[in-house]
Amino acid sequence: MTELLSDLRVIYDLHSHTTASDGELSPDELIDRAIEKQITVLAITDHDTTAAIQPAKNYIAEKNLPLTLISGVEISTLWENIEIHIVGLQIDIEHQAITTCLAKQSQCRETRAKMIGERLAKAGIAGAWEGASALAKGGQVTRGHFARFLVNEGHVASVNKVFKRYLAKGKTGYVPPQWCSIGDAVTAIHQAGGVAVLAHPGRYGLSSKWLKRLVLYFKQQGGDAIEVAQCQQPPQEREQHATLAQAYDLKASLGSDFHRPCSWIELGRNLWLPGNVEPVWTLWQG
Ligand code: AMP
Ligand code: MN
Ligand code: MN
Ligand code: MN
């Protein structure tokens, strides 16, 4: 009976990354892992790119796998000088509104990556831009790639420490990015037929007053949903985010933000929504 129930369970994971940005699994490998973890509906949401979507779709079709893929993206934006991530779900990846927006974002990434390299060089770390670009293998170059390069080269012991010492806001290698606004991201997502989700609201280091301000602003810009559930989050955060979703009439999303196999984050793990919210997928399932 338990087995039967678990077989019938629909597991959604609406936030994940591949090698198209700073994830470490290729689209095919991510799909294989999602199948292994019995995910039913998976969104691939790489940073400012949809390059993994078509290869993932092809792989699912070729192997005839029991997985629904949601075409997604995670767009970097700036609000009050804070970097806020907006996830787009169910987008038409070929729509000009989204391709134009993402082309600009990629350009910003390239410029910023070169500048990060220059700053790190001044701090005595040579070849960081080349190293990060090589690790990105043609995908979007992120601070994650710089962090990996610095760890691989023995400059710093861990990725987390690289951020603390070099890449976090205000540190030597930090370059203020030129991301689009929240409104620009929401508009591009909507024009491409998608749903706009405020990603991981608990990870911006905001006080509860500022978080409410952000959620209100996002709603005013036409935002549709907020991420309520992640696989690892502080106690009570899920309920707090559910309350915010209710208060601002937003749907609720959930996602692991999977980047790589590790012991604390896994596709589909611990992803469920409190009963007082409406799931984001009602927007496309009706
Ligand atoms: P970027 O979009 O280039 O600014 O890079 C941001 C990415 O770096 C995030 O999506 C995370 O994957 C990663 N990241 C940010 N902060 C940290 C941190 N403190 N430790 C490890 N990874 C981080
Ligand atoms: Mn990332
Ligand atoms: Mn993010
Ligand atoms: Mn993410």
Coordinates of C-alpha atoms and ligand atoms in Angstrom, one line a residue:
M1 CA 0.0 0.0 0.0
T2 CA 2.8 2.4 1.0
E3 CA 4.5 1.5 -2.3
L4 CA 1.4 2.2 -4.2
L5 CA 0.9 5.6 -2.6
S6 CA 4.5 6.6 -3.2
D7 CA 4.1 5.5 -6.9
L8 CA 1.0 7.8 -7.2
R9 CA 2.6 10.8 -5.6
V10 CA 3.4 13.7 -7.9
I11 CA 6.7 15.3 -7.0
Y12 CA 7.4 18.8 -8.3
D13 CA 10.8 20.5 -8.3
L14 CA 10.6 23.9 -10.0
H15 CA 14.1 25.2 -9.5
S16 CA 17.3 23.5 -10.7
H17 CA 20.6 24.2 -12.6
T18 CA 22.7 22.5 -15.2
T19 CA 26.1 23.1 -16.9
A20 CA 24.4 25.8 -19.0
S21 CA 25.0 28.0 -15.9
D22 CA 26.6 27.1 -12.6
G23 CA 25.2 23.6 -12.2
E24 CA 27.6 20.6 -12.4
L25 CA 25.4 18.1 -14.2
S26 CA 24.7 18.2 -17.9
P27 CA 21.1 18.4 -19.0
D28 CA 21.0 14.6 -19.6
E29 CA 22.6 13.9 -16.2
L30 CA 20.2 16.1 -14.4
I31 CA 17.2 14.4 -16.2
D32 CA 18.6 11.0 -15.2
R33 CA 18.9 12.1 -11.6
A34 CA 15.4 13.5 -11.6
I35 CA 14.1 10.1 -12.8
E36 CA 16.1 8.3 -10.2
K37 CA 14.6 10.6 -7.5
Q38 CA 11.1 10.0 -8.9
I39 CA 10.4 13.6 -9.8
T40 CA 7.3 14.0 -11.9
V41 CA 7.6 17.6 -12.9
L42 CA 11.0 19.3 -13.2
A43 CA 11.8 22.9 -14.1
I44 CA 15.3 23.7 -15.3
T45 CA 16.0 27.3 -14.3
D46 CA 19.6 28.2 -15.3
H47 CA 20.9 31.7 -14.5
D48 CA 20.0 34.0 -17.4
T49 CA 19.9 31.2 -20.1
T50 CA 17.6 28.6 -21.5
A51 CA 20.3 26.7 -23.3
A52 CA 19.7 23.4 -21.4
I53 CA 16.0 23.2 -22.2
Q54 CA 16.1 21.8 -25.8
P55 CA 18.8 19.2 -25.0
A56 CA 16.8 18.1 -21.9
K57 CA 13.6 17.9 -24.0
N58 CA 15.3 15.9 -26.7
Y59 CA 16.8 13.5 -24.1
I60 CA 13.4 12.9 -22.4
A61 CA 11.8 12.3 -25.8
E62 CA 14.6 10.0 -27.1
K63 CA 14.4 7.8 -23.9
N64 CA 10.6 8.2 -23.5
L65 CA 11.1 9.1 -19.9
P66 CA 8.1 9.7 -17.5
L67 CA 9.0 13.3 -16.7
T68 CA 7.3 16.6 -17.5
L69 CA 9.9 19.3 -18.2
I70 CA 9.0 22.9 -17.5
S71 CA 10.9 25.4 -19.6
G72 CA 12.4 27.8 -17.1
V73 CA 15.0 30.4 -16.4
E74 CA 16.3 32.3 -13.3
I75 CA 16.8 36.0 -14.2
S76 CA 19.2 38.1 -12.1
T77 CA 17.7 41.6 -11.3
L78 CA 18.5 44.6 -9.2
W79 CA 16.1 46.1 -6.7
E80 CA 17.3 48.8 -4.2
N81 CA 20.8 47.8 -5.2
I82 CA 20.1 44.2 -4.0
E83 CA 20.5 41.2 -6.3
I84 CA 17.1 39.6 -6.6
H85 CA 16.4 36.4 -8.6
I86 CA 13.2 36.0 -10.6
V87 CA 12.3 32.6 -11.9
G88 CA 10.3 32.3 -15.1
L89 CA 8.3 29.1 -15.5
Q90 CA 6.5 27.7 -18.6
I91 CA 8.1 30.3 -20.9
D92 CA 8.3 30.1 -24.7
I93 CA 12.1 30.0 -24.9
E94 CA 12.0 31.2 -28.5
H95 CA 9.9 34.3 -27.8
Q96 CA 11.8 37.5 -28.7
A97 CA 11.0 39.2 -25.4
I98 CA 12.9 36.5 -23.5
T99 CA 15.7 36.0 -26.0
T100 CA 16.3 39.8 -26.1
C101 CA 16.3 40.0 -22.3
L102 CA 18.6 37.1 -21.8
A103 CA 21.0 38.3 -24.5
K104 CA 21.4 41.6 -22.6
Q105 CA 21.9 39.7 -19.3
S106 CA 24.6 37.5 -20.9
Q107 CA 26.4 40.6 -22.2
C108 CA 26.4 42.0 -18.6
R109 CA 27.7 38.7 -17.3
E110 CA 30.6 38.7 -19.8
T111 CA 31.6 42.3 -19.0
R112 CA 31.3 41.7 -15.2
A113 CA 33.3 38.4 -15.5
K114 CA 36.2 40.3 -17.1
M115 CA 36.1 43.0 -14.5
I116 CA 36.0 40.4 -11.7
G117 CA 39.1 38.9 -13.3
E118 CA 40.9 42.2 -13.3
R119 CA 40.0 42.9 -9.7
L120 CA 41.3 39.5 -8.6
A121 CA 44.5 40.0 -10.6
K122 CA 45.1 43.2 -8.7
A123 CA 44.6 41.2 -5.5
G124 CA 47.4 38.9 -6.6
I125 CA 45.3 36.1 -8.2
A126 CA 46.3 35.6 -11.9
G127 CA 44.2 34.0 -14.6
A128 CA 40.9 33.9 -12.8
W129 CA 38.8 35.1 -15.8
E130 CA 40.4 32.5 -18.1
G131 CA 40.0 29.8 -15.3
A132 CA 36.4 30.7 -14.6
S133 CA 35.5 30.8 -18.3
A134 CA 37.2 27.4 -18.9
L135 CA 35.1 25.9 -16.1
A136 CA 31.9 27.4 -17.6
K137 CA 32.7 25.5 -20.8
G138 CA 30.7 28.0 -22.9
G139 CA 27.8 28.3 -20.5
Q140 CA 27.1 31.5 -18.5
V141 CA 30.1 32.5 -16.4
T142 CA 29.0 33.0 -12.8
R143 CA 30.7 33.9 -9.5
G144 CA 30.3 30.1 -8.7
H145 CA 32.9 29.4 -11.5
F146 CA 35.3 32.0 -10.1
A147 CA 34.9 30.4 -6.6
R148 CA 35.6 26.9 -8.0
F149 CA 38.7 28.2 -9.8
L150 CA 40.1 29.8 -6.6
V151 CA 39.5 26.6 -4.7
N152 CA 41.0 24.4 -7.4
E153 CA 44.1 26.6 -7.5
G154 CA 44.5 26.3 -3.8
H155 CA 43.9 30.0 -3.0
V156 CA 41.0 29.4 -0.7
A157 CA 39.8 26.2 1.1
S158 CA 36.1 26.3 0.2
V159 CA 33.6 27.9 -2.2
N160 CA 31.8 29.5 0.8
K161 CA 35.1 31.1 2.0
V162 CA 35.8 32.5 -1.5
F163 CA 32.5 34.3 -1.4
K164 CA 33.2 35.6 2.1
R165 CA 36.7 36.8 1.3
Y166 CA 36.5 37.9 -2.4
L167 CA 33.1 37.7 -4.1
A168 CA 30.4 38.8 -1.8
K169 CA 29.1 42.4 -2.0
G170 CA 31.8 44.9 -0.9
K171 CA 34.7 42.4 -1.1
T172 CA 37.8 42.8 -3.4
G173 CA 36.5 40.8 -6.3
Y174 CA 32.9 42.1 -6.2
V175 CA 31.8 44.0 -9.3
P176 CA 28.4 45.8 -9.1
P177 CA 26.3 44.1 -11.8
Q178 CA 24.1 45.8 -14.4
W179 CA 21.2 43.4 -14.2
C180 CA 17.7 44.4 -15.5
S181 CA 15.0 45.5 -13.1
I182 CA 12.4 43.2 -11.5
G183 CA 9.7 44.8 -13.8
D184 CA 11.8 44.1 -16.9
A185 CA 12.2 40.4 -15.9
V186 CA 8.5 40.0 -15.1
T187 CA 7.5 41.6 -18.4
A188 CA 9.8 39.5 -20.5
I189 CA 8.5 36.3 -18.7
H190 CA 4.9 37.3 -19.2
Q191 CA 5.4 38.3 -22.9
A192 CA 6.9 34.8 -23.4
G193 CA 3.8 33.3 -21.9
G194 CA 5.3 32.4 -18.6
V195 CA 4.8 32.8 -14.9
A196 CA 7.1 35.0 -12.8
V197 CA 8.2 33.7 -9.4
L198 CA 10.2 35.5 -6.7
A199 CA 13.1 33.0 -6.0
H200 CA 14.2 32.1 -2.5
P201 CA 12.9 35.1 -0.6
G202 CA 14.7 34.0 2.6
R203 CA 18.1 34.3 1.0
Y204 CA 18.5 38.0 0.5
G205 CA 19.3 38.8 4.1
L206 CA 16.3 41.1 4.4
S207 CA 14.5 42.0 7.6
S208 CA 10.8 41.1 7.7
K209 CA 9.9 44.8 7.0
W210 CA 12.2 44.9 3.9
L211 CA 11.0 41.4 2.8
K212 CA 7.4 42.7 2.8
R213 CA 8.5 45.7 0.8
L214 CA 10.1 43.4 -1.8
V215 CA 7.1 41.1 -2.0
L216 CA 4.7 44.1 -2.4
Y217 CA 7.0 45.6 -5.1
F218 CA 7.2 42.3 -6.9
K219 CA 3.4 42.0 -6.8
Q220 CA 3.0 45.6 -8.1
Q221 CA 5.3 44.7 -11.0
G222 CA 2.9 41.9 -12.0
G223 CA 4.7 39.0 -10.2
D224 CA 2.7 35.8 -9.9
A225 CA 4.2 33.6 -7.2
I226 CA 6.9 33.3 -4.6
E227 CA 9.0 30.3 -3.7
V228 CA 7.6 29.1 -0.4
A229 CA 9.3 25.7 0.0
Q230 CA 13.0 24.8 -0.4
C231 CA 14.6 21.5 0.6
Q232 CA 16.7 23.2 3.3
Q233 CA 15.3 26.2 5.1
P234 CA 15.2 27.5 8.6
P235 CA 12.3 26.3 10.9
Q236 CA 9.1 28.4 10.4
E237 CA 10.4 29.9 7.1
R238 CA 8.0 27.9 5.0
E239 CA 5.0 29.0 7.0
Q240 CA 6.2 32.6 7.0
H241 CA 6.5 32.6 3.2
A242 CA 3.1 30.9 2.9
T243 CA 1.7 33.7 5.0
L244 CA 3.3 36.3 2.7
A245 CA 2.0 34.5 -0.4
Q246 CA -1.5 34.7 1.1
A247 CA -1.2 38.3 2.2
Y248 CA -0.1 39.5 -1.2
D249 CA -2.3 37.2 -3.2
L250 CA 0.5 35.3 -4.8
K251 CA 0.7 31.6 -5.8
A252 CA 3.3 29.4 -4.1
S253 CA 6.2 27.6 -5.8
L254 CA 8.8 25.1 -4.5
G255 CA 12.2 24.0 -5.6
S256 CA 15.5 22.6 -4.5
D257 CA 17.8 25.0 -6.4
F258 CA 19.9 21.9 -7.1
H259 CA 23.3 22.7 -8.4
R260 CA 25.3 19.5 -7.8
P261 CA 25.1 16.2 -6.0
C262 CA 25.8 16.9 -2.3
S263 CA 24.5 15.6 1.0
W264 CA 22.3 18.5 2.0
I265 CA 20.4 19.5 -1.2
E266 CA 18.7 17.0 -3.5
L267 CA 16.1 17.1 -6.3
G268 CA 12.6 16.9 -4.9
R269 CA 13.7 16.5 -1.3
N270 CA 11.4 17.8 1.4
L271 CA 9.4 19.8 -1.1
W272 CA 5.8 20.2 -0.1
L273 CA 3.5 23.3 0.3
P274 CA 1.5 24.3 3.4
G275 CA -2.3 23.9 3.0
N276 CA -3.1 27.6 3.0
V277 CA -1.5 28.5 -0.3
E278 CA -2.4 27.9 -4.0
P279 CA 0.3 26.0 -5.9
V280 CA 1.8 27.9 -8.8
W281 CA 1.0 25.1 -11.2
T282 CA -2.7 25.9 -11.0
L283 CA -1.7 28.8 -13.3
W284 CA -0.9 26.4 -16.2
Q285 CA -2.9 23.4 -15.2
G286 CA -6.1 25.4 -14.6
Ligands
AMP1 P1 26.1 35.2 -10.0 O1 24.8 34.9 -10.6 O2 27.2 35.1 -11.1 O3 26.2 36.4 -9.2 O4 26.4 34.0 -9.1 C1 25.6 33.7 -8.1 C2 25.6 32.2 -7.8 O5 26.7 31.9 -6.9 C3 24.4 31.7 -7.0 O6 23.4 31.3 -7.8 C4 24.9 30.6 -6.2 O7 24.9 29.4 -6.9 C5 26.4 31.0 -6.0 N1 26.6 31.6 -4.6 C6 26.2 32.8 -4.2 N2 26.6 33.0 -2.9 C7 27.2 31.8 -2.5 C8 27.9 31.4 -1.3 N3 28.0 32.2 -0.2 N4 28.4 30.2 -1.3 C9 28.4 29.4 -2.4 N5 27.8 29.7 -3.6 C10 27.2 30.9 -3.6
MN2 MN 23.7 29.4 -8.9
MN3 MN 19.1 32.2 -7.1
MN4 MN 19.0 29.0 -8.6

